[in-house]
mmCIF file of C-alpha atoms in Angstrom:
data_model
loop_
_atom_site.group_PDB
_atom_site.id
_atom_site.type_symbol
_atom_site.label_atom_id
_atom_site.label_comp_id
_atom_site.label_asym_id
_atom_site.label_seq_id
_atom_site.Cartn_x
_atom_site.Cartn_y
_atom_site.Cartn_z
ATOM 1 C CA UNK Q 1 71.491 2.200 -10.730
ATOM 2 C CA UNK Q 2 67.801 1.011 -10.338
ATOM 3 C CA UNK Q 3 65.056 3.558 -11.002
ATOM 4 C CA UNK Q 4 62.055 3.614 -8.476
ATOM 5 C CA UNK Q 5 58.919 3.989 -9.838
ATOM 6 C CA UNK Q 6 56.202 5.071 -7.824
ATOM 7 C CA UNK Q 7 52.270 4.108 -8.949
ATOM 8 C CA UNK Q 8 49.355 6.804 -8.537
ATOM 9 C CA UNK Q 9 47.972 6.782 -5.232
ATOM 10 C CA UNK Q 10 50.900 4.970 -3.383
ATOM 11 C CA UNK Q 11 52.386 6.679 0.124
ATOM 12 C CA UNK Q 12 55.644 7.576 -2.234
ATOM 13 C CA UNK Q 13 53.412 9.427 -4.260
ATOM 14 C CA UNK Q 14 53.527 13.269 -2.987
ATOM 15 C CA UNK Q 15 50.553 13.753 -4.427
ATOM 16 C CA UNK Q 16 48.306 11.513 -2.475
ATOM 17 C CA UNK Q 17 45.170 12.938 -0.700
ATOM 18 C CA UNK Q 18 44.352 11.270 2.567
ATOM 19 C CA UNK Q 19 40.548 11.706 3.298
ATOM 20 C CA UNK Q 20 39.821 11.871 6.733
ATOM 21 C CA UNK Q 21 38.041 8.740 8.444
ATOM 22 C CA UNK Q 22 34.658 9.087 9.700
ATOM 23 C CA UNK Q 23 36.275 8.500 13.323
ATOM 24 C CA UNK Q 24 37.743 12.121 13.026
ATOM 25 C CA UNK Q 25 34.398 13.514 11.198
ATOM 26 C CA UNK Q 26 31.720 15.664 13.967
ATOM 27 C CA UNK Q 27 29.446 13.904 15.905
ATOM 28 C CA UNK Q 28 26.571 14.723 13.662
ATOM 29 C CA UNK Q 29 27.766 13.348 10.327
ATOM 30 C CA UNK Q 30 28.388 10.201 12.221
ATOM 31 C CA UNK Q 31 25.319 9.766 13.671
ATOM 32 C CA UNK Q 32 23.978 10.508 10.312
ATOM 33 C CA UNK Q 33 25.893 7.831 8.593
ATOM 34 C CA UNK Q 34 25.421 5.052 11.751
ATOM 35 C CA UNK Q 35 21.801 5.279 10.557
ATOM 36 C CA UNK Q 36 22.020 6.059 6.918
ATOM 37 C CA UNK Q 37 20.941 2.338 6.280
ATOM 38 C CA UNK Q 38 17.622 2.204 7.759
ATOM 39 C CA UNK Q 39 16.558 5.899 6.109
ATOM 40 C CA UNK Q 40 15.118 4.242 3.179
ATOM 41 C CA UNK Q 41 13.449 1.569 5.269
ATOM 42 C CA UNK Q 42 11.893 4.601 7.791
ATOM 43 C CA UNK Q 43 10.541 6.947 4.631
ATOM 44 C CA UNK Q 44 8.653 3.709 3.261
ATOM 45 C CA UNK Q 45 7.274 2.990 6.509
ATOM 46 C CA UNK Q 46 6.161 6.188 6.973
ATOM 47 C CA UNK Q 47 4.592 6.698 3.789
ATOM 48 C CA UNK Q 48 3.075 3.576 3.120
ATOM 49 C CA UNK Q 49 1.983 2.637 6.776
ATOM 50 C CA UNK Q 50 2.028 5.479 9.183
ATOM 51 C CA UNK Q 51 0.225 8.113 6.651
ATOM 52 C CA UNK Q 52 -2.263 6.353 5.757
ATOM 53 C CA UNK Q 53 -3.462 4.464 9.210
ATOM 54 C CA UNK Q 54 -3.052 8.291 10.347
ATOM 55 C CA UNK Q 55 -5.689 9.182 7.546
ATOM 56 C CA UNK Q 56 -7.847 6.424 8.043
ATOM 57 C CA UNK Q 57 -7.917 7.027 11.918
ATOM 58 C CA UNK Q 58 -8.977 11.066 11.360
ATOM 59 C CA UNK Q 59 -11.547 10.231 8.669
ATOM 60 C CA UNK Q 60 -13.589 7.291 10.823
ATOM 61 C CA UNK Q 61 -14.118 10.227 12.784
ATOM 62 C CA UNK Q 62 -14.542 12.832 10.316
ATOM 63 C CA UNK Q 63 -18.085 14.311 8.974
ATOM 64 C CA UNK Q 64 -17.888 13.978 5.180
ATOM 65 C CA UNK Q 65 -19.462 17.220 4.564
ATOM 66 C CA UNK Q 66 -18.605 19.342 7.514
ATOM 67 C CA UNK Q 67 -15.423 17.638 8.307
ATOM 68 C CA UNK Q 68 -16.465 17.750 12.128
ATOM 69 C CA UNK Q 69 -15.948 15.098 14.417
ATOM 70 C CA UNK Q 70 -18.280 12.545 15.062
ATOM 71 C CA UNK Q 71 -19.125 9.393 16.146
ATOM 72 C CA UNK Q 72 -21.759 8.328 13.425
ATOM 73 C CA UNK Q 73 -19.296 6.454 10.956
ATOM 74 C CA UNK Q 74 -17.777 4.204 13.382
ATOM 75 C CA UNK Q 75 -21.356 3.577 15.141
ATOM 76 C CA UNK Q 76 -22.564 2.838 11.478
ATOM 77 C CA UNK Q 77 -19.603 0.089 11.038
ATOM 78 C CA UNK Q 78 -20.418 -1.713 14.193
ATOM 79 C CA UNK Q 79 -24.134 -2.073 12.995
ATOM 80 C CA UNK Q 80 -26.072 -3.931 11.118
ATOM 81 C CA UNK Q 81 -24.680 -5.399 7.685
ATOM 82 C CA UNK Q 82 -20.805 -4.214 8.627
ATOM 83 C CA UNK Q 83 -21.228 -5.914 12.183
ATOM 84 C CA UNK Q 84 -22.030 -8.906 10.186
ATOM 85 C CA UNK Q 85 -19.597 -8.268 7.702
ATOM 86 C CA UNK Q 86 -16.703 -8.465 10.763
ATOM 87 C CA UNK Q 87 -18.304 -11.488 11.865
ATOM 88 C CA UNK Q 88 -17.636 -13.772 8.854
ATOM 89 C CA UNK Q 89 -14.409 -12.259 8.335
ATOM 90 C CA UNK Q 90 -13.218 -13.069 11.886
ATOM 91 C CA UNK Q 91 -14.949 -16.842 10.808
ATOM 92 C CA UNK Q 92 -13.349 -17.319 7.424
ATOM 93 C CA UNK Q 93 -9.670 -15.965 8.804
ATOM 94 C CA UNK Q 94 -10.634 -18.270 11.757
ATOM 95 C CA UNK Q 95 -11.310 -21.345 9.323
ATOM 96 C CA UNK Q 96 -8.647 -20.549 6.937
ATOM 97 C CA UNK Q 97 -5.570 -20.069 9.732
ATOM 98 C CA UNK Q 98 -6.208 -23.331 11.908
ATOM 99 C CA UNK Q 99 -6.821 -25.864 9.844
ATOM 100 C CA UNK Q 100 -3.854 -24.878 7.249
ATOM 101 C CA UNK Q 101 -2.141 -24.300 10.443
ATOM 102 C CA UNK Q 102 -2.538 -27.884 11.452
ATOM 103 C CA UNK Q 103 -2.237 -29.403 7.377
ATOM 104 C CA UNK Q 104 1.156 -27.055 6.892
ATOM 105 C CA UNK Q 105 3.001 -28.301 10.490
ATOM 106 C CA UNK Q 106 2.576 -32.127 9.682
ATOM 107 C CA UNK Q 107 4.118 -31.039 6.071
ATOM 108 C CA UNK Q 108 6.820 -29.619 7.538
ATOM 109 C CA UNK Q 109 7.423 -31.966 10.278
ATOM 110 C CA UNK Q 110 7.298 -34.545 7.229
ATOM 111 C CA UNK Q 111 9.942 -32.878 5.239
ATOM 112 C CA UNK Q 112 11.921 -32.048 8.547
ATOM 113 C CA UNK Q 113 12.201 -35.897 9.798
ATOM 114 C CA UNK Q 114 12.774 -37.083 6.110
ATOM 115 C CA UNK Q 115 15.769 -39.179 5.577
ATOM 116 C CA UNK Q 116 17.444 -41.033 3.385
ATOM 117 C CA UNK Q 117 19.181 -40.705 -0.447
ATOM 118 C CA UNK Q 118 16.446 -38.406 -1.480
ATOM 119 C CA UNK Q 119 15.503 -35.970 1.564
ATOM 120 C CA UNK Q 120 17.631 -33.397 0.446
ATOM 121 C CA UNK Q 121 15.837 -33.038 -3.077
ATOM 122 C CA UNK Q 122 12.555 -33.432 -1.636
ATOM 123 C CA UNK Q 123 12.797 -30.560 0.907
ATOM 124 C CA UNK Q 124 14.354 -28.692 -1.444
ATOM 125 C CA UNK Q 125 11.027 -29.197 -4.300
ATOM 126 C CA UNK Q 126 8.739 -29.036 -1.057
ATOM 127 C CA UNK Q 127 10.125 -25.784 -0.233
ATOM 128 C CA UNK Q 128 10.081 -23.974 -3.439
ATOM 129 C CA UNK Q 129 6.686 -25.383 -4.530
ATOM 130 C CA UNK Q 130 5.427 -23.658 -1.431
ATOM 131 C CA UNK Q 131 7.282 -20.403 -2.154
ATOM 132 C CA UNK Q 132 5.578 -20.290 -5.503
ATOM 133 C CA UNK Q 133 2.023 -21.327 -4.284
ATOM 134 C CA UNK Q 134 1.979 -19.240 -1.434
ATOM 135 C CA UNK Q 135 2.018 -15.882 -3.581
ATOM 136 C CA UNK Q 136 -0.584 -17.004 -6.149
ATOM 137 C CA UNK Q 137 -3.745 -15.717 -5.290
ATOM 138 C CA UNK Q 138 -6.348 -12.949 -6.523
ATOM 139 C CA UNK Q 139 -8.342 -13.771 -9.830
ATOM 140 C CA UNK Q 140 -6.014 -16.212 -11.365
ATOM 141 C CA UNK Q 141 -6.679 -18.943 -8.593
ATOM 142 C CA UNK Q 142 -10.746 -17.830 -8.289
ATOM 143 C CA UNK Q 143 -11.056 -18.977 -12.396
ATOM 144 C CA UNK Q 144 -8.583 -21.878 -11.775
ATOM 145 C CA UNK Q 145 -11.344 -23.002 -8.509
ATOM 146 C CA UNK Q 146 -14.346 -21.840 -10.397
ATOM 147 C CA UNK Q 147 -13.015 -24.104 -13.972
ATOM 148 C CA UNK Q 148 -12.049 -27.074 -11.487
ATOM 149 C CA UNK Q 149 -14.952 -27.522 -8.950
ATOM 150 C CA UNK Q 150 -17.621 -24.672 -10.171
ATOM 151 C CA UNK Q 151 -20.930 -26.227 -10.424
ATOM 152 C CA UNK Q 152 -20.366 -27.360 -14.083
ATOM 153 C CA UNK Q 153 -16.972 -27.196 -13.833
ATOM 154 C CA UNK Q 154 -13.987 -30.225 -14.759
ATOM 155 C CA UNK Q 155 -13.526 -32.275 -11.408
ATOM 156 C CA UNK Q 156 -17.321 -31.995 -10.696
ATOM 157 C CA UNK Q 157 -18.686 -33.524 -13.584
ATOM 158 C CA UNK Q 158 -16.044 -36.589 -13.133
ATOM 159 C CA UNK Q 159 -17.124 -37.128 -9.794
ATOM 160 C CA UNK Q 160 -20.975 -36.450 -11.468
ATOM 161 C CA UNK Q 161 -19.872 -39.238 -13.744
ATOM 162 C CA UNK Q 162 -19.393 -41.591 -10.994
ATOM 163 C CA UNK Q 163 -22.684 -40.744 -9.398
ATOM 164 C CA UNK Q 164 -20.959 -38.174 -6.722
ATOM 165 C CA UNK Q 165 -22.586 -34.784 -7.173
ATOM 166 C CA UNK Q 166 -21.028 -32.956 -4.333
ATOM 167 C CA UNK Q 167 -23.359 -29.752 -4.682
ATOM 168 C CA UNK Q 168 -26.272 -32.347 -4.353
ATOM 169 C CA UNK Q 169 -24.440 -32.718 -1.121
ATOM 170 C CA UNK Q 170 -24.567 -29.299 0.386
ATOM 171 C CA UNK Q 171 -20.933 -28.481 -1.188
ATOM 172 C CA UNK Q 172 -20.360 -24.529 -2.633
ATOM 173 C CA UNK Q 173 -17.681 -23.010 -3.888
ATOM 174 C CA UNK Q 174 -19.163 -19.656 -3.306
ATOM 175 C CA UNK Q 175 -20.161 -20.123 0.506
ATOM 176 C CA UNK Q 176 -18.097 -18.916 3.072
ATOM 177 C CA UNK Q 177 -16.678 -22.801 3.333
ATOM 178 C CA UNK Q 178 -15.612 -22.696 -0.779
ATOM 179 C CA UNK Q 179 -13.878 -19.206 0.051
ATOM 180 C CA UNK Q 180 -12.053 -20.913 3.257
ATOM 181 C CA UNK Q 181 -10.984 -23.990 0.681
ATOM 182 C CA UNK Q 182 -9.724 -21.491 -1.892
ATOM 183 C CA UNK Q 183 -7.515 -19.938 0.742
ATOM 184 C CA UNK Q 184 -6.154 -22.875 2.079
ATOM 185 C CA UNK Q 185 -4.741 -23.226 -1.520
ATOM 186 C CA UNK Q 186 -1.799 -20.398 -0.652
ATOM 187 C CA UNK Q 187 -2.389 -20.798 2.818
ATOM 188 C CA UNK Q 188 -0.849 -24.439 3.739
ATOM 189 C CA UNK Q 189 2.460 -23.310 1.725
ATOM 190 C CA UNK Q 190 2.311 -20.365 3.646
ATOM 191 C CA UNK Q 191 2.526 -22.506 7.159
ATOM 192 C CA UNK Q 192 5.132 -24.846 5.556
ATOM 193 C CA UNK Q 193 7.286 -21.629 5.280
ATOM 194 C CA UNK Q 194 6.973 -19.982 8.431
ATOM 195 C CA UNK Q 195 6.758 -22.731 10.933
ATOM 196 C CA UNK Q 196 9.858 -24.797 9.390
ATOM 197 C CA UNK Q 197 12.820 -22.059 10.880
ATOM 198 C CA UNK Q 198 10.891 -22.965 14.215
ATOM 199 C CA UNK Q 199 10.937 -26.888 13.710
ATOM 200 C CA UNK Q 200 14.743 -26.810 12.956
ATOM 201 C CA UNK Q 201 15.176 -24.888 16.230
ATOM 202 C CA UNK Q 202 14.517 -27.601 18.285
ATOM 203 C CA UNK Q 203 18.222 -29.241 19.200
ATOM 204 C CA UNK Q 204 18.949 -32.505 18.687
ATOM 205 C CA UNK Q 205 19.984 -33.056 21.952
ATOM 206 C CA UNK Q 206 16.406 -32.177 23.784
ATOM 207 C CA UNK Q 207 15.411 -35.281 22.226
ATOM 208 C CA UNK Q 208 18.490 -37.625 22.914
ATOM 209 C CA UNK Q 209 17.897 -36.156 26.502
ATOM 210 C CA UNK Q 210 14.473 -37.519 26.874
ATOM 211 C CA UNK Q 211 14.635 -40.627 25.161
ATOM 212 C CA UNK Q 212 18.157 -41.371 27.631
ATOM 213 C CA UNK Q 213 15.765 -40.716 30.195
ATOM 214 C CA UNK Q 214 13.557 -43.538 29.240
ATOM 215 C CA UNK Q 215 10.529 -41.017 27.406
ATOM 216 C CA UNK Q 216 8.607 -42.423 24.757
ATOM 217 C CA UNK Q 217 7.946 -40.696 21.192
ATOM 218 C CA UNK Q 218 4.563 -38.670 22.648
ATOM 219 C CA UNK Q 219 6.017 -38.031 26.007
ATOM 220 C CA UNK Q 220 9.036 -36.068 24.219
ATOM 221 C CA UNK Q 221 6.363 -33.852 22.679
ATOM 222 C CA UNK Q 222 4.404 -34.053 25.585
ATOM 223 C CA UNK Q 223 6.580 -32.252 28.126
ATOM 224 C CA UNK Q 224 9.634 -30.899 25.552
ATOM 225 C CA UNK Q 225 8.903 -30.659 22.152
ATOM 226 C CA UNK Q 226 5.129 -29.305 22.127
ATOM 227 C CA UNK Q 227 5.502 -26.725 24.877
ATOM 228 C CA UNK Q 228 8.631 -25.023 22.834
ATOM 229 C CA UNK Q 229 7.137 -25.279 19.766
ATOM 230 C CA UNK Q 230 3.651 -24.233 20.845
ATOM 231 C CA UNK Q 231 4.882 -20.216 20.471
ATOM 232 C CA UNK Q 232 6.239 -20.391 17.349
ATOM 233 C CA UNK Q 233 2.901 -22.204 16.074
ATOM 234 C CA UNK Q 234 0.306 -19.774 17.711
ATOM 235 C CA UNK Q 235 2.826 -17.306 16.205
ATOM 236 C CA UNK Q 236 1.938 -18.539 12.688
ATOM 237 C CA UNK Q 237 -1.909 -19.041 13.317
ATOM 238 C CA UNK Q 238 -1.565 -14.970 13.964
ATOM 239 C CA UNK Q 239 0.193 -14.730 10.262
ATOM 240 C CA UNK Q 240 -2.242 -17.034 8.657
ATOM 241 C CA UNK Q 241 -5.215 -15.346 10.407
ATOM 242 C CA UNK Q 242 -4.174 -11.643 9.322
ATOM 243 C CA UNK Q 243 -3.283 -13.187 5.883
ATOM 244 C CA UNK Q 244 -7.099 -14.692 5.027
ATOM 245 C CA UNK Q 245 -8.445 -11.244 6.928
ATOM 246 C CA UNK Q 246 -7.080 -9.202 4.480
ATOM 247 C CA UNK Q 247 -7.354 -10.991 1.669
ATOM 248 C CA UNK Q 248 -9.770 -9.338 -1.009
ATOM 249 C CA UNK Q 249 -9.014 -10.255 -4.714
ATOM 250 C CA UNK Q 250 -9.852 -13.443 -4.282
ATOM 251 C CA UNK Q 251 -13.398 -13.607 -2.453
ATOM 252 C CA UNK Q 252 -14.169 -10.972 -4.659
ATOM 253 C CA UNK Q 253 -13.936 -12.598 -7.694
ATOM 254 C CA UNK Q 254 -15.157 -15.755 -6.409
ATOM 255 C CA UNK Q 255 -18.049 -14.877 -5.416
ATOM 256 C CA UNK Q 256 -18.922 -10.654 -6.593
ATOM 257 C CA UNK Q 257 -19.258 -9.732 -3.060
ATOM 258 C CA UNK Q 258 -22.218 -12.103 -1.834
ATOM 259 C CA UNK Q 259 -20.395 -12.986 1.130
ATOM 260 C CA UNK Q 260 -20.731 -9.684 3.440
ATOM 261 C CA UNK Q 261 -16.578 -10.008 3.942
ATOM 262 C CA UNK Q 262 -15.404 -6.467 5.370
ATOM 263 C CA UNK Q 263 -12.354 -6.750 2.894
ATOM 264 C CA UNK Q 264 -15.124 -6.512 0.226
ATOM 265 C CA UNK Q 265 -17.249 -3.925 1.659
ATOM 266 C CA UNK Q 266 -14.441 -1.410 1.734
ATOM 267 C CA UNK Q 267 -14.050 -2.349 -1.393
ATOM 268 C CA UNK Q 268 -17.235 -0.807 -2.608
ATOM 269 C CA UNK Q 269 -16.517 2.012 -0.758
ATOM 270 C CA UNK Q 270 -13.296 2.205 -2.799
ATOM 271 C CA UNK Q 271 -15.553 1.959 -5.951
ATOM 272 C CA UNK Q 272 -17.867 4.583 -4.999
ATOM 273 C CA UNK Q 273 -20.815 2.821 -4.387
ATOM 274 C CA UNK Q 274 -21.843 4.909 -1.299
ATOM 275 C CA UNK Q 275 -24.710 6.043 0.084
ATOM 276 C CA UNK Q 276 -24.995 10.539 0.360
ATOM 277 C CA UNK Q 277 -23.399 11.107 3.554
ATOM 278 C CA UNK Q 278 -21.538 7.596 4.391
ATOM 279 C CA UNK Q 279 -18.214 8.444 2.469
ATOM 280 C CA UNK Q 280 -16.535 7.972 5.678
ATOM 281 C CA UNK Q 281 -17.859 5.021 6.141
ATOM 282 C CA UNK Q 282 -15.206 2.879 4.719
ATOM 283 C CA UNK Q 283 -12.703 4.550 6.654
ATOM 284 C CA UNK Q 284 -14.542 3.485 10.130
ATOM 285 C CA UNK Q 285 -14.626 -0.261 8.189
ATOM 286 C CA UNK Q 286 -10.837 0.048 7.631
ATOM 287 C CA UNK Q 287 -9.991 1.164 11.029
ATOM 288 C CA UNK Q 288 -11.808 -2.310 12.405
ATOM 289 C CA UNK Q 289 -9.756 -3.886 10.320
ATOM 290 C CA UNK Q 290 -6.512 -2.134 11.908
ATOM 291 C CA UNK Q 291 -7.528 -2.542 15.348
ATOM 292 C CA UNK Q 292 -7.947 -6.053 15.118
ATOM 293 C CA UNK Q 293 -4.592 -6.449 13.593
ATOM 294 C CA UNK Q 294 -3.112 -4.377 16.304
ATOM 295 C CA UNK Q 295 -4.147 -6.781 18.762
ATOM 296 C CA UNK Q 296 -3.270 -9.582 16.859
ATOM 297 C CA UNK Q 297 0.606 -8.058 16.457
ATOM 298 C CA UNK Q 298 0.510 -7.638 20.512
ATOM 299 C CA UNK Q 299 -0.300 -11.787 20.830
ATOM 300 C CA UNK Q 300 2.270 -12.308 18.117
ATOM 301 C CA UNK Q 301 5.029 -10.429 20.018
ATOM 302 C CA UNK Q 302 3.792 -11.862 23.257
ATOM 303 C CA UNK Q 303 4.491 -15.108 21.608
ATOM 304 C CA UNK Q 304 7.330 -14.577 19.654
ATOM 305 C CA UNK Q 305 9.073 -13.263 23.173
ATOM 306 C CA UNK Q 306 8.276 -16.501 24.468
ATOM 307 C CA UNK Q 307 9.514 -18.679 21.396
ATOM 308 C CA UNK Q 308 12.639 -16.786 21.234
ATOM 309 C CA UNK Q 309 13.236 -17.470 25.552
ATOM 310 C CA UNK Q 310 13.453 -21.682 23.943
ATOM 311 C CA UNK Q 311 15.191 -21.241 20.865
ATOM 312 C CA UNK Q 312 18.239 -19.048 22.038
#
């Protein structure tokens, strides 16, 4: 005679508990747990973006010591010094987007095209190195500018030492054209990053089509390459434009806020060096700053709708 033994939790157990499915639970509990996964996602967006664009949008409007609307702060921020402060911003984020933008596509069209024994290791180094550079910014890469090509700084007095004094030449690392090289030092990694996904979307086969058909190297990007790619690229120009507009630690401690950036003048708002009766001030400043990047997410979706239409 052969004993059975049954093992906790088996069917031949008559103990078993059989938990009902979520199937057979009410219609509320699974809705609930259908979006239980992007809860987390919703709170942070809520309290990290919507409350406080919702707080910067009342107080641009807000009196700072009646707390009655008006008009004054945002007139104030369109004026004078913070007019001009928006106006090299918009020319530094232009400066610092389109020429990394160009510099960071013929990187990774170089690493994309690479072949041979060692492609694999050097997209893999390229890739990495551009992960790492693109996230170091703020005061660390100010001193390592300012110790490298300052005025009396490493690489200029080599190239003084060969009779090339660059600042003899106009050159400044705290101009608005030093702050634009400094952020092409996370910015070019940045493009490499962003614009590769879209380089290895175009198929093989567009280009085996086109060179069948008798088209040259420059008439493939002419009429097939360029025009699918050109989305995807204006897409990244957006994401390196809004990157160098908000950027602060870094122009700040390049050059202690002698470049009227708007980045840095809400940034001595921040500090509390305000004139009686302008607290709100930096609010109207910041909301600039928002509506710009508003407009700039509408081109980016316009584009990235486009893009996506090629790369299906």
């Amino acid at each position: 005679m052969t004993d059975v033994v049954t093992t906790p939790g088996s069917d031949t157990d008559p103990g078993v508990r059989r938990f009902l499915s979520l199937r057979n639970a009410p219609k509320p509990v699974r809705s609930l747990a259908r979006y239980a996964g992007i809860i987390p996602f919703l709170a942070y967006i809520a309290i990290f973006l919507i409350v406080p664009v919702v707080a910067i949008v009342i107080g641009a409007f807000q009196n700072p010591q009646t707390n009655a609307f008006t008009w004054s702060n945002v007139n104030t921020a369109v004026h004078g010094s913070y007019l001009h402060g928006f106006q090299q911003s918009v020319i530094l984020s232009l400066i610092a987007s389109v020429i990394p933008g160009v510099f960071g596509l013929l990187i990774a069209y170089a690493i994309f095209t690479a072949r041979g024994r060692g492609a694999a290791s050097l997209r893999r180094v390229v890739i990495t190195a551009s992960g790492v550079f693109a996230n170091f910014g703020g005061v660390p890469l100010a001193f390592l500018f300012i110790a490298s090509l300052g005025s009396s700084a490493l690489v200029t007095g080599w190239l003084s030492d060969l009779g090339l004094n660059i600042y003899n030449l106009g050159f400044s690392l705290y101009d608005l054209s030093g702050v634009a090289l400094v952020y092409m030092y996370f910015q070019i990694p940045l493009m490499v990053l962003i614009i590769l996904p879209a380089l290895e979307g175009l198929r093989p086969a567009w280009r085996e089509a086109a060179e069948n058909m008798g088209a040259r190297s420059w008439q493939y990007w002419r009429y097939v390459g360029g025009p699918v790619l050109l989305p995807s690229f204006m897409s990244c120009l957006i994401v390196l434009f809004g990157s160098a507009l908000a950027a602060y630690a870094t122009a700040e401690a390049l050059t202690t806020g002698t470049i009227p950036l708007t980045s840095i003048q809400i940034g001595t708002f921040l500090n509390g060096n305000v004139l009686a009766g302008q607290e709100n001030v930096g609010k109207a400043l910041s909301l600039g700053m928002v509506v710009i990047i508003a407009i700039l997410m509408v081109f980016y979706v316009l584009f990235q709708r486009r893009a996506a239409k090629w790369l299906r």
